[in-house]
Coordinates of C-alpha atoms in Angstrom, one line a residue:
X1 CA -29.5 38.1 -72.0
X2 CA -32.0 35.9 -73.9
X3 CA -32.1 32.2 -73.1
X4 CA -31.5 31.3 -76.7
X5 CA -28.3 33.3 -76.7
X6 CA -27.0 31.7 -73.5
X7 CA -27.7 28.2 -74.9
X8 CA -26.1 29.1 -78.2
X9 CA -23.0 30.2 -76.5
X10 CA -22.9 27.0 -74.4
X11 CA -23.2 24.8 -77.4
X12 CA -20.7 26.9 -79.3
X13 CA -18.1 26.4 -76.5
X14 CA -18.8 22.6 -76.6
X15 CA -18.4 22.4 -80.4
X16 CA -15.2 24.5 -80.2
X17 CA -13.7 22.3 -77.6
X18 CA -14.6 19.1 -79.6
X19 CA -13.2 20.5 -82.8
X20 CA -10.0 21.5 -81.0
X21 CA -9.7 18.1 -79.4
X22 CA -10.2 16.3 -82.7
X23 CA -7.6 18.5 -84.4
X24 CA -5.0 17.8 -81.6
X25 CA -5.8 14.1 -81.7
X26 CA -5.3 14.1 -85.5
X27 CA -2.1 16.0 -85.4
X28 CA -0.4 14.0 -82.6
X29 CA -1.8 10.7 -84.0
X30 CA -0.2 11.5 -87.4
X31 CA 3.1 12.4 -85.6
X32 CA 3.0 9.1 -83.7
X33 CA 2.1 7.1 -86.8
X34 CA 4.9 8.7 -88.8
X35 CA 7.4 7.8 -86.1
X36 CA 6.1 4.2 -85.9
X37 CA 6.3 3.8 -89.7
X38 CA 9.8 5.3 -89.6
X39 CA 10.9 2.7 -87.1
X40 CA 9.2 -0.1 -88.9
X41 CA 10.3 0.7 -92.4
X42 CA 13.7 2.3 -91.9
X43 CA 15.3 2.4 -88.4
X44 CA 14.5 -1.2 -87.3
X45 CA 15.8 -2.7 -90.6
X46 CA 19.0 -0.5 -90.2
X47 CA 19.4 -1.7 -86.6
X48 CA 19.0 -5.4 -87.7
X49 CA 21.3 -4.8 -90.7
X50 CA 24.2 -4.2 -88.3
X51 CA 23.7 -7.7 -86.8
X52 CA 23.5 -9.2 -90.3
X53 CA 26.7 -7.5 -91.4
X54 CA 28.5 -8.8 -88.3
X55 CA 27.1 -12.3 -88.9
X56 CA 28.2 -12.3 -92.6
X57 CA 31.7 -11.1 -91.6
X58 CA 32.0 -13.9 -89.0
X59 CA 30.9 -16.4 -91.6
X60 CA 33.6 -15.1 -94.1
X61 CA 36.3 -15.5 -91.4
X62 CA 35.0 -18.9 -90.5
X63 CA 35.0 -20.1 -94.1
X64 CA 38.7 -19.2 -94.7
X65 CA 39.9 -20.8 -91.5
X66 CA 37.9 -23.9 -92.1
X67 CA 39.2 -24.1 -95.6
X68 CA 42.7 -24.0 -94.3
X69 CA 41.9 -26.8 -91.8
X70 CA 40.3 -29.0 -94.4
X71 CA 43.2 -28.4 -96.8
X72 CA 45.7 -29.7 -94.2
X73 CA 43.7 -32.9 -94.3
X74 CA 44.0 -32.9 -98.1
X75 CA 40.2 -32.6 -98.4
X76 CA 40.2 -30.4 -101.6
X77 CA 36.4 -31.0 -102.2
X78 CA 35.5 -29.3 -99.0
X79 CA 38.0 -26.6 -99.7
X80 CA 36.2 -25.7 -103.0
X81 CA 32.9 -25.7 -101.1
X82 CA 34.2 -23.2 -98.6
X83 CA 35.6 -21.0 -101.4
X84 CA 32.2 -21.1 -103.2
X85 CA 30.4 -20.2 -99.9
X86 CA 32.9 -17.4 -99.2
X87 CA 32.2 -15.8 -102.6
X88 CA 28.4 -16.0 -102.1
X89 CA 28.6 -14.5 -98.6
X90 CA 31.0 -11.8 -99.8
X91 CA 28.5 -10.7 -102.5
X92 CA 25.7 -10.5 -99.9
X93 CA 27.9 -8.5 -97.5
X94 CA 28.9 -6.2 -100.4
X95 CA 25.2 -5.7 -101.4
X96 CA 24.2 -4.9 -97.8
X97 CA 26.9 -2.2 -97.3
X98 CA 26.8 -0.6 -100.7
X99 CA 23.1 -0.8 -101.6
X100 CA 20.6 -1.7 -98.9
X101 CA 22.2 0.3 -96.1
X102 CA 22.7 3.3 -98.3
X103 CA 19.1 3.2 -99.5
X104 CA 17.7 3.0 -96.0
X105 CA 20.0 5.7 -94.8
X106 CA 18.7 8.1 -97.5
X107 CA 15.1 7.4 -96.4
X108 CA 15.9 8.0 -92.7
X109 CA 14.7 11.2 -91.2
X110 CA 17.5 11.3 -88.5
X111 CA 19.6 14.4 -88.2
X112 CA 22.1 15.1 -91.0
X113 CA 25.0 14.9 -88.6
X114 CA 24.1 11.3 -87.6
X115 CA 23.6 10.4 -91.3
X116 CA 27.1 11.7 -92.1
X117 CA 28.6 9.7 -89.3
X118 CA 27.0 6.4 -90.5
X119 CA 28.0 7.2 -94.1
X120 CA 31.6 7.6 -93.0
X121 CA 31.4 4.3 -91.1
X122 CA 30.0 2.5 -94.2
X123 CA 32.7 4.0 -96.4
X124 CA 35.4 2.9 -94.0
X125 CA 33.8 -0.6 -93.6
X126 CA 34.0 -0.9 -97.4
X127 CA 37.7 0.0 -97.4
X128 CA 38.6 -2.4 -94.5
X129 CA 36.6 -5.2 -96.0
X130 CA 38.3 -4.9 -99.3
X131 CA 41.7 -5.1 -97.6
X132 CA 40.5 -8.3 -95.7
X133 CA 39.1 -9.7 -98.9
X134 CA 42.5 -9.3 -100.6
X135 CA 44.3 -11.1 -97.8
X136 CA 41.7 -13.9 -97.7
X137 CA 41.6 -14.3 -101.5
X138 CA 45.4 -14.6 -101.4
X139 CA 45.0 -17.3 -98.7
X140 CA 42.5 -19.2 -101.0
X141 CA 45.0 -18.9 -103.9
X142 CA 47.8 -20.3 -101.7
X143 CA 45.6 -23.2 -100.6
X144 CA 44.9 -23.9 -104.3
X145 CA 48.7 -24.1 -104.8
X146 CA 48.8 -26.5 -101.7
X147 CA 51.0 -24.0 -99.8
X148 CA 49.2 -24.2 -96.5
X149 CA 51.8 -22.3 -94.6
X150 CA 51.6 -19.3 -96.9
X151 CA 47.8 -19.4 -96.7
X152 CA 48.0 -19.4 -92.9
X153 CA 50.4 -16.6 -92.8
X154 CA 47.9 -14.3 -94.7
X155 CA 45.1 -14.8 -92.0
X156 CA 47.4 -14.7 -89.0
X157 CA 49.5 -11.7 -90.0
X158 CA 49.5 -8.5 -88.0
X159 CA 48.0 -6.6 -90.9
X160 CA 45.0 -9.1 -90.9
X161 CA 44.6 -8.7 -87.1
X162 CA 44.7 -4.9 -87.3
X163 CA 42.0 -4.9 -90.0
X164 CA 39.8 -7.2 -87.9
X165 CA 40.2 -5.0 -84.8
X166 CA 39.3 -1.9 -86.8
X167 CA 36.3 -3.8 -88.3
X168 CA 35.0 -4.7 -84.8
X169 CA 35.4 -1.1 -83.7
X170 CA 33.4 0.2 -86.7
X171 CA 30.7 -2.4 -86.2
X172 CA 30.3 -1.4 -82.5
X173 CA 30.2 2.3 -83.4
X174 CA 27.5 1.7 -86.0
X175 CA 25.5 -0.5 -83.8
X176 CA 25.6 2.1 -81.0
X177 CA 24.3 4.8 -83.3
X178 CA 21.5 2.7 -84.6
X179 CA 20.4 1.6 -81.1
X180 CA 20.4 5.3 -79.9
X181 CA 18.3 6.5 -82.9
X182 CA 15.8 3.7 -82.5
X183 CA 15.5 4.2 -78.7
X184 CA 15.1 7.9 -79.1
X185 CA 12.2 7.5 -81.6
X186 CA 10.5 4.9 -79.4
X187 CA 10.8 7.2 -76.4
X188 CA 9.3 10.0 -78.5
X189 CA 6.3 7.8 -79.5
X190 CA 5.7 7.1 -75.8
X191 CA 6.0 10.8 -74.9
X192 CA 3.5 11.6 -77.7
X193 CA 1.0 9.0 -76.3
X194 CA 1.4 10.4 -72.8
X195 CA 0.8 14.0 -73.9
X196 CA -2.2 12.9 -76.0
X197 CA -3.8 11.1 -73.0
X198 CA -3.2 14.2 -70.8
X199 CA -4.7 16.6 -73.4
X200 CA -7.7 14.3 -74.0
X201 CA -8.4 14.1 -70.2
X202 CA -8.3 17.9 -69.8
X203 CA -10.5 18.5 -72.9
X204 CA -13.0 15.8 -71.9
X205 CA -13.3 17.4 -68.4
X206 CA -13.9 20.8 -70.0
X207 CA -16.5 19.5 -72.4
X208 CA -18.3 17.6 -69.6
X209 CA -18.3 20.8 -67.5
X210 CA -19.6 22.9 -70.4
X211 CA -22.3 20.3 -71.2
X212 CA -23.4 20.2 -67.6
X213 CA -23.5 24.0 -67.3
X214 CA -25.5 24.2 -70.6
X215 CA -28.0 21.5 -69.5
X216 CA -28.5 23.1 -66.1
X217 CA -28.9 26.5 -67.8
X218 CA -31.6 25.1 -70.1
X219 CA -33.4 23.2 -67.3
X220 CA -33.4 25.9 -64.6
X221 CA -33.9 28.8 -66.9
X222 CA -37.1 27.3 -68.4
X223 CA -38.6 25.0 -65.8
X224 CA -38.4 27.3 -62.8
X225 CA -40.0 30.5 -64.3
X226 CA -42.6 28.3 -66.1
X227 CA -43.5 26.6 -62.9
X228 CA -43.9 29.9 -61.1
X229 CA -46.0 31.3 -63.9
X230 CA -48.2 28.2 -63.9
X231 CA -48.9 28.7 -60.1
X232 CA -49.9 32.3 -60.7
X233 CA -52.2 31.4 -63.6
X234 CA -53.9 28.7 -61.4
X235 CA -54.5 31.4 -58.7
X236 CA -56.0 33.8 -61.4
X237 CA -58.2 31.0 -62.8
X238 CA -59.7 30.6 -59.3
X239 CA -60.7 34.3 -59.3
X240 CA -57.7 35.9 -57.7
X241 CA -57.3 38.6 -60.4
X242 CA -55.1 40.7 -58.1
X243 CA -52.5 37.9 -57.8
X244 CA -49.0 39.3 -58.5
X245 CA -47.2 38.3 -61.6
X246 CA -43.5 38.1 -61.0
X247 CA -41.1 39.4 -63.6
X248 CA -38.7 37.0 -65.3
X249 CA -35.2 37.6 -66.5
X250 CA -36.0 35.4 -69.6
X251 CA -37.2 37.7 -72.4
X252 CA -39.7 35.3 -73.8
X253 CA -41.3 34.3 -70.5
X254 CA -41.5 38.0 -69.5
X255 CA -43.3 38.7 -72.7
X256 CA -45.9 36.0 -71.8
X257 CA -46.2 37.5 -68.3
X258 CA -46.9 40.9 -69.7
X259 CA -49.6 39.5 -72.1
X260 CA -51.3 37.9 -69.1
X261 CA -51.0 41.2 -67.2
X262 CA -52.8 43.0 -70.1
X263 CA -55.5 40.4 -70.0
X264 CA -56.1 41.0 -66.3
X265 CA -56.1 44.8 -66.8
X266 CA -58.9 44.4 -69.3
X267 CA -61.0 42.3 -66.9
X268 CA -60.4 44.9 -64.1
X269 CA -61.4 47.8 -66.5
X270 CA -64.6 46.0 -67.3
X271 CA -65.4 45.7 -63.6
X272 CA -64.7 49.4 -63.0
X273 CA -66.8 50.5 -65.9
X274 CA -69.9 48.5 -64.9
X275 CA -69.4 49.0 -61.2
X276 CA -70.0 45.3 -60.7
X277 CA -67.9 42.8 -58.9
X278 CA -65.8 40.3 -60.8
X279 CA -68.8 37.9 -60.5
X280 CA -71.5 40.3 -61.5
X281 CA -70.5 41.5 -65.0
X282 CA -73.3 41.9 -67.5
X283 CA -73.7 39.7 -70.5
X284 CA -72.3 42.2 -73.0
X285 CA -69.4 43.0 -70.8
X286 CA -68.8 39.3 -70.1
X287 CA -68.8 38.5 -73.8
X288 CA -66.4 41.3 -74.5
X289 CA -64.2 40.3 -71.6
X290 CA -64.2 36.7 -72.8
X291 CA -63.3 37.7 -76.4
X292 CA -60.5 39.9 -75.0
X293 CA -59.4 37.0 -72.8
X294 CA -59.4 34.6 -75.7
X295 CA -57.3 37.0 -77.8
X296 CA -54.8 37.4 -74.9
X297 CA -54.8 33.6 -74.4
X298 CA -54.0 33.1 -78.1
X299 CA -51.3 35.6 -77.9
X300 CA -49.9 33.9 -74.8
X301 CA -50.0 30.5 -76.5
X302 CA -48.1 31.9 -79.4
X303 CA -45.5 33.4 -77.0
X304 CA -45.3 30.0 -75.3
X305 CA -44.7 28.3 -78.6
X306 CA -42.1 30.9 -79.5
X307 CA -40.2 30.1 -76.3
X308 CA -40.4 26.3 -76.9
X309 CA -39.4 26.5 -80.5
X310 CA -36.4 28.8 -79.8
X311 CA -34.9 26.4 -77.3
X312 CA -32.3 24.1 -78.9
X313 CA -33.0 21.4 -76.4
X314 CA -35.6 18.7 -77.2
X315 CA -38.8 19.6 -75.2
X316 CA -41.8 17.3 -75.0
X317 CA -45.0 16.8 -73.0
X318 CA -46.4 13.3 -72.4
X319 CA -49.6 12.1 -70.7
X320 CA -50.1 9.1 -68.4
X321 CA -51.0 6.9 -71.4
X322 CA -47.5 7.4 -72.9
X323 CA -48.8 9.7 -75.7
X324 CA -47.0 12.8 -76.9
X325 CA -49.2 15.9 -76.0
X326 CA -46.8 18.6 -77.2
X327 CA -43.3 18.8 -78.7
X328 CA -41.1 21.7 -79.7
X329 CA -39.6 22.4 -83.1
X330 CA -36.1 21.0 -82.2
X331 CA -37.7 17.7 -81.2
X332 CA -39.6 17.3 -84.5
X333 CA -36.5 18.3 -86.5
X334 CA -34.4 15.7 -84.7
X335 CA -37.0 13.0 -85.4
X336 CA -37.5 14.2 -89.1
X337 CA -41.3 14.1 -88.5
X338 CA -43.7 17.1 -88.6
X339 CA -44.8 18.4 -85.2
X340 CA -48.5 17.7 -85.9
X341 CA -47.8 14.0 -86.7
X342 CA -46.0 13.5 -83.4
X343 CA -48.5 15.3 -81.1
X344 CA -51.3 12.9 -80.1
X345 CA -49.2 9.8 -81.2
X346 CA -48.3 7.0 -78.9
X347 CA -44.6 6.6 -78.1
X348 CA -44.9 2.9 -79.0
X349 CA -45.4 3.9 -82.7
X350 CA -42.2 6.0 -82.9
X351 CA -39.6 3.9 -81.0
X352 CA -38.5 0.3 -80.6
X353 CA -40.0 -1.6 -77.6
X354 CA -36.7 -1.7 -75.7
X355 CA -36.4 2.1 -75.8
X356 CA -40.1 2.6 -75.1
X357 CA -39.8 0.5 -71.9
X358 CA -36.7 2.4 -70.8
X359 CA -38.5 5.8 -71.4
X360 CA -41.6 4.7 -69.6
X361 CA -39.7 3.4 -66.6
X362 CA -38.4 7.0 -65.9
X363 CA -41.8 8.6 -66.8
X364 CA -43.6 6.3 -64.4
X365 CA -41.2 7.2 -61.6
X366 CA -41.8 11.0 -62.1
X367 CA -45.6 10.5 -62.4
X368 CA -45.8 8.2 -59.3
X369 CA -43.4 10.0 -57.0
X370 CA -44.1 13.6 -58.1
X371 CA -40.4 14.3 -58.1
X372 CA -38.2 15.4 -60.9
X373 CA -35.6 13.0 -62.3
X374 CA -32.5 14.6 -63.9
X375 CA -29.3 13.6 -65.6
X376 CA -30.8 10.6 -67.4
X377 CA -28.4 9.2 -70.1
X378 CA -30.4 7.4 -72.8
X379 CA -30.5 6.5 -76.5
X380 CA -33.1 7.7 -79.0
X381 CA -33.5 6.3 -82.5
X382 CA -34.0 8.9 -85.2
X383 CA -34.1 8.7 -89.0
X384 CA -30.5 10.0 -89.1
X385 CA -29.3 7.3 -86.6
X386 CA -29.1 6.7 -82.9
X387 CA -28.5 9.7 -80.7
X388 CA -27.3 9.9 -77.1
X389 CA -29.3 12.3 -74.9
X390 CA -29.0 13.7 -71.4
X391 CA -32.7 14.2 -70.2
X392 CA -34.4 15.9 -67.3
X393 CA -38.0 15.1 -66.5
X394 CA -40.5 17.0 -64.2
X395 CA -44.1 16.3 -63.3
X396 CA -46.7 17.9 -65.7
X397 CA -49.6 19.2 -63.6
X398 CA -53.1 20.6 -64.5
X399 CA -54.6 23.8 -63.0
X400 CA -55.8 21.8 -59.9
X401 CA -52.2 20.6 -59.2
X402 CA -52.9 17.0 -60.3
X403 CA -50.1 15.2 -62.2
X404 CA -51.3 14.4 -65.7
X405 CA -48.0 13.5 -67.3
X406 CA -44.3 14.5 -67.6
X407 CA -42.4 17.3 -69.2
X408 CA -39.0 16.4 -70.6
X409 CA -35.9 18.4 -71.6
X410 CA -33.3 16.5 -73.6
X411 CA -29.8 17.6 -74.8
X412 CA -27.8 15.8 -77.5
X413 CA -24.6 14.5 -76.1
X414 CA -23.7 12.2 -79.0
X415 CA -20.4 14.1 -79.7
X416 CA -19.3 13.8 -76.1
X417 CA -19.9 10.0 -76.3
X418 CA -17.8 9.8 -79.5
X419 CA -15.0 11.7 -77.8
X420 CA -15.1 9.3 -74.8
X421 CA -15.0 6.4 -77.2
X422 CA -11.9 7.8 -78.9
X423 CA -10.2 8.3 -75.6
X424 CA -10.8 4.6 -74.7
X425 CA -9.5 3.6 -78.2
X426 CA -6.3 5.7 -77.7
X427 CA -5.7 4.0 -74.4
X428 CA -6.2 0.5 -75.9
X429 CA -3.7 1.4 -78.8
X430 CA -1.1 2.6 -76.3
X431 CA -1.5 -0.5 -74.2
X432 CA -1.2 -2.8 -77.2
X433 CA 2.0 -1.0 -78.3
X434 CA 3.4 -1.3 -74.7
X435 CA 2.5 -5.0 -74.3
X436 CA 3.6 -6.0 -77.9
X437 CA 7.1 -4.5 -77.5
X438 CA 9.9 -7.1 -78.0
X439 CA 11.9 -5.3 -75.3
X440 CA 11.2 -5.8 -71.6
X441 CA 9.9 -2.5 -70.2
X442 CA 9.6 -1.4 -66.6
X443 CA 7.9 1.9 -65.5
X444 CA 9.1 3.1 -62.1
X445 CA 8.1 6.0 -59.8
X446 CA 11.1 8.3 -60.1
X447 CA 10.7 9.5 -56.5
X448 CA 10.3 6.1 -54.7
X449 CA 11.8 3.5 -57.1
X450 CA 8.6 1.5 -56.9
X451 CA 7.7 -0.5 -60.0
X452 CA 4.3 0.7 -61.3
X453 CA 4.0 -1.2 -64.5
X454 CA 5.7 -3.9 -66.7
X455 CA 5.0 -5.5 -70.0
X456 CA 4.6 -9.3 -70.7
X457 CA 8.0 -9.6 -72.4
X458 CA 9.8 -9.2 -69.0
X459 CA 8.2 -12.4 -67.8
X460 CA 9.6 -14.2 -71.0
X461 CA 13.1 -12.7 -70.4
X462 CA 13.5 -12.9 -66.6
X463 CA 10.7 -15.1 -65.4
X464 CA 9.0 -12.6 -63.1
X465 CA 5.2 -12.0 -63.5
X466 CA 3.6 -8.6 -63.3
X467 CA 2.2 -9.4 -59.9
X468 CA 5.7 -10.3 -58.6
X469 CA 7.1 -6.9 -59.8
X470 CA 4.3 -4.4 -59.3
X471 CA 4.5 -2.5 -56.0
X472 CA 8.1 -3.5 -55.2
X473 CA 11.3 -1.4 -55.2
X474 CA 13.6 -2.1 -58.1
X475 CA 16.4 -3.1 -55.7
X476 CA 14.1 -5.8 -54.2
X477 CA 14.2 -7.8 -57.4
X478 CA 17.4 -9.9 -57.4
X479 CA 17.8 -9.7 -61.2
X480 CA 18.6 -6.0 -60.9
X481 CA 21.0 -6.1 -57.9
X482 CA 24.0 -5.3 -60.1
X483 CA 22.2 -2.2 -61.5
X484 CA 20.5 -0.7 -58.4
X485 CA 21.6 -2.5 -55.3
X486 CA 20.1 0.0 -52.8
X487 CA 18.4 3.4 -52.3
X488 CA 21.8 5.1 -52.7
X489 CA 22.4 3.6 -56.1
X490 CA 18.8 4.6 -57.1
X491 CA 19.6 8.2 -56.2
X492 CA 22.4 8.1 -58.7
X493 CA 20.0 6.9 -61.3
X494 CA 17.6 9.8 -60.4
X495 CA 20.5 12.3 -60.7
X496 CA 21.9 11.1 -64.0
X497 CA 18.4 10.8 -65.6
X498 CA 19.9 8.5 -68.3
X499 CA 21.8 5.3 -67.8
X500 CA 22.9 2.8 -70.5
X501 CA 24.6 -0.6 -70.0
X502 CA 25.4 -2.3 -73.3
X503 CA 26.5 -5.7 -72.1
X504 CA 25.2 -6.7 -68.7
X505 CA 24.6 -10.2 -67.3
X506 CA 21.3 -10.5 -65.3
X507 CA 20.2 -13.6 -63.3
X508 CA 16.7 -14.8 -64.1
X509 CA 14.2 -16.0 -61.5
X510 CA 15.2 -19.6 -62.4
X511 CA 18.9 -18.8 -61.8
X512 CA 19.9 -18.7 -65.5
X513 CA 22.1 -16.0 -66.8
X514 CA 20.8 -13.6 -69.5
X515 CA 22.9 -10.9 -71.2
X516 CA 21.0 -7.7 -71.8
X517 CA 21.3 -4.1 -73.0
X518 CA 19.8 -1.9 -70.2
X519 CA 18.7 1.7 -70.9
X520 CA 16.8 4.0 -68.5
X521 CA 15.2 7.4 -69.1
X522 CA 13.6 9.8 -66.7
X523 CA 10.6 12.0 -68.0
X524 CA 7.3 13.6 -66.9
X525 CA 3.9 11.9 -67.2
X526 CA 1.0 14.1 -66.0
X527 CA 3.4 16.2 -63.9
X528 CA 4.8 13.1 -62.2
X529 CA 8.4 11.9 -62.8
X530 CA 8.7 8.4 -64.0
X531 CA 11.7 6.2 -65.0
X532 CA 11.3 3.9 -68.0
X533 CA 13.7 1.0 -68.2
X534 CA 14.1 -0.8 -71.6
X535 CA 15.8 -4.2 -71.3
X536 CA 16.8 -5.9 -74.6
X537 CA 17.9 -9.5 -74.6
X538 CA 21.3 -9.9 -76.3
X539 CA 22.0 -13.5 -75.0
X540 CA 21.9 -15.1 -78.5
X541 CA 24.3 -12.4 -79.8
X542 CA 26.6 -12.9 -76.8
X543 CA 26.6 -16.7 -77.4
X544 CA 27.5 -16.1 -81.0
X545 CA 30.4 -13.8 -80.1
X546 CA 31.6 -16.4 -77.6
X547 CA 31.4 -19.1 -80.2
X548 CA 33.4 -17.0 -82.6
X549 CA 36.0 -16.3 -79.9
X550 CA 36.3 -20.0 -79.2
X551 CA 36.7 -20.7 -82.9
X552 CA 39.5 -18.1 -83.0
X553 CA 41.2 -19.7 -80.0
X554 CA 40.9 -23.2 -81.6
X555 CA 42.6 -21.9 -84.8
X556 CA 45.3 -20.3 -82.7
X557 CA 46.0 -23.6 -81.0
X558 CA 46.1 -25.4 -84.3
X559 CA 48.7 -22.8 -85.6
X560 CA 50.8 -23.3 -82.4
X561 CA 50.6 -27.1 -82.7
X562 CA 51.9 -26.9 -86.2
X563 CA 54.8 -24.7 -85.1
X564 CA 55.6 -27.3 -82.4
X565 CA 55.5 -30.1 -85.0
X566 CA 58.0 -28.2 -87.1
X567 CA 60.3 -27.7 -84.2
X568 CA 60.2 -31.4 -83.3
X569 CA 61.1 -32.4 -86.9
X570 CA 64.0 -30.0 -86.9
X571 CA 65.3 -31.4 -83.6
X572 CA 65.2 -35.0 -84.9
X573 CA 67.3 -34.0 -88.0
X574 CA 70.0 -32.5 -85.8
X575 CA 70.1 -35.6 -83.6
X576 CA 70.7 -37.9 -86.7
X577 CA 73.5 -35.7 -88.0
X578 CA 75.2 -35.9 -84.6
X579 CA 75.1 -39.7 -84.6
X580 CA 76.6 -39.9 -88.1
X581 CA 79.4 -37.6 -87.2
X582 CA 80.2 -39.7 -84.1
X583 CA 80.4 -42.9 -86.3
X584 CA 82.7 -41.2 -88.8
X585 CA 85.1 -40.1 -86.0
X586 CA 85.3 -43.6 -84.6
X587 CA 86.2 -45.0 -88.1
X588 CA 88.9 -42.4 -88.5
X589 CA 90.4 -43.3 -85.2
X590 CA 90.4 -47.0 -86.1
X591 CA 92.2 -46.3 -89.4
X592 CA 94.8 -44.2 -87.6
X593 CA 95.5 -47.0 -85.2

């Protein structure tokens, strides 16, 4: 097979791999970006909306109860303020449930079954809220009529409590669905990133291997036969016309060898015809032999140029003064300068000083040591921009074996460098997403339970630095003793593959208590099982719920106190009636006597 075909196939494979890699990166990148935008624009707002709705509902409840308390103190001005705030909050709650939530739900790309579940929850929330609004509106009306007992009866009735209980259940169900949808999408993004990194790694290895094979193919296929042919020509030039010319598997070099063989055959024929030795040829025969030799030499030079110009690699010859002696067509086309303007020109006139110094450093080593230098990675400025090259350099010798310069073979590896840069960029983007997450994240080895990575948010949440976590078993960290107390508990986590704790207290490094939502998933990364633990801080929400419970308890105590007051007043009335009856009886007895 011709050398040009081999090289063409090598470059075709590299380009094919590069195009495939770019296509895969584009496809997976778009998928990951779509998921990120979906979370940012739809799922995260829906998840936050649940918390807003719960907050608004708590504020409505707080307003009606506080209105009752202030009305008992005959503070009607504050009562009106509470009623006004109640109406404003009610409008906001109604807008969230009927408009904003529905709009976001329509935009969501979640499965239709989950959409239908959320729609049913929203419809039921609307019905229950309307029932609560009727009771609370009646309570406000009773307060306006100064009938505090009647107002209290509306918000302490069994019907009111049943609606409140159903409302809490609906909120929890909605919140659970939104959390699951968001977590599933985040896990999908991480899986896409992991797959992309693996694919990029494999393709990069394949491209590097293909490039190395192509470079070696070019270098060895050209330099070795040419070197051997040069040695034979030197022997012939010294009068050894019977020196053997070895055949070459490269078509073009074999053509050159055959041309030289025909030249030698002409010389031998001239010797046989004249009967002279190779040093005793007559003048006519010598002139004829010389003419034939010159024709053969011209033919061989043309064949040599054909070889050089058919090679896609950049080939150049330089002398000891750092001037270009000869370059091939590919070199001139890359530089966008004609061959004749490059040959005989100093390297200093074509490249910046910094590049000239770098080139000359390698050239000087080859010239001085007489040894080849291969695998040189260097930059070259051209009129179309800066190119990255992988260059091999060998000594350039004259017919006496003296080194008179260097011969270089360069292959363009710019595309490989671009792919490597994209790989680094993808790694940086994945790392930024991991480190910017507002959930604490731990990555564990699924086989050993050793913590392999953690993001900065975990230090903010629990107070442990990455250095304190990395390399330790999960059960060695005191904060997680209630989740995985020992190896046996960890085996349960390995078996279940998915664990979720919605309301779990953790103890931070400083001894404080933090309430979290703990979710763990087991999946494969580069054929290795890992466990990802997502830890979300819900302390503020927990405190808000506790405050709301305390408020409910306080209101219950107020209601019980009022009942006790009524009972005391009723008891005093019965005591006064008894005293009066006793006095009347005494008077009647006196009258009878």
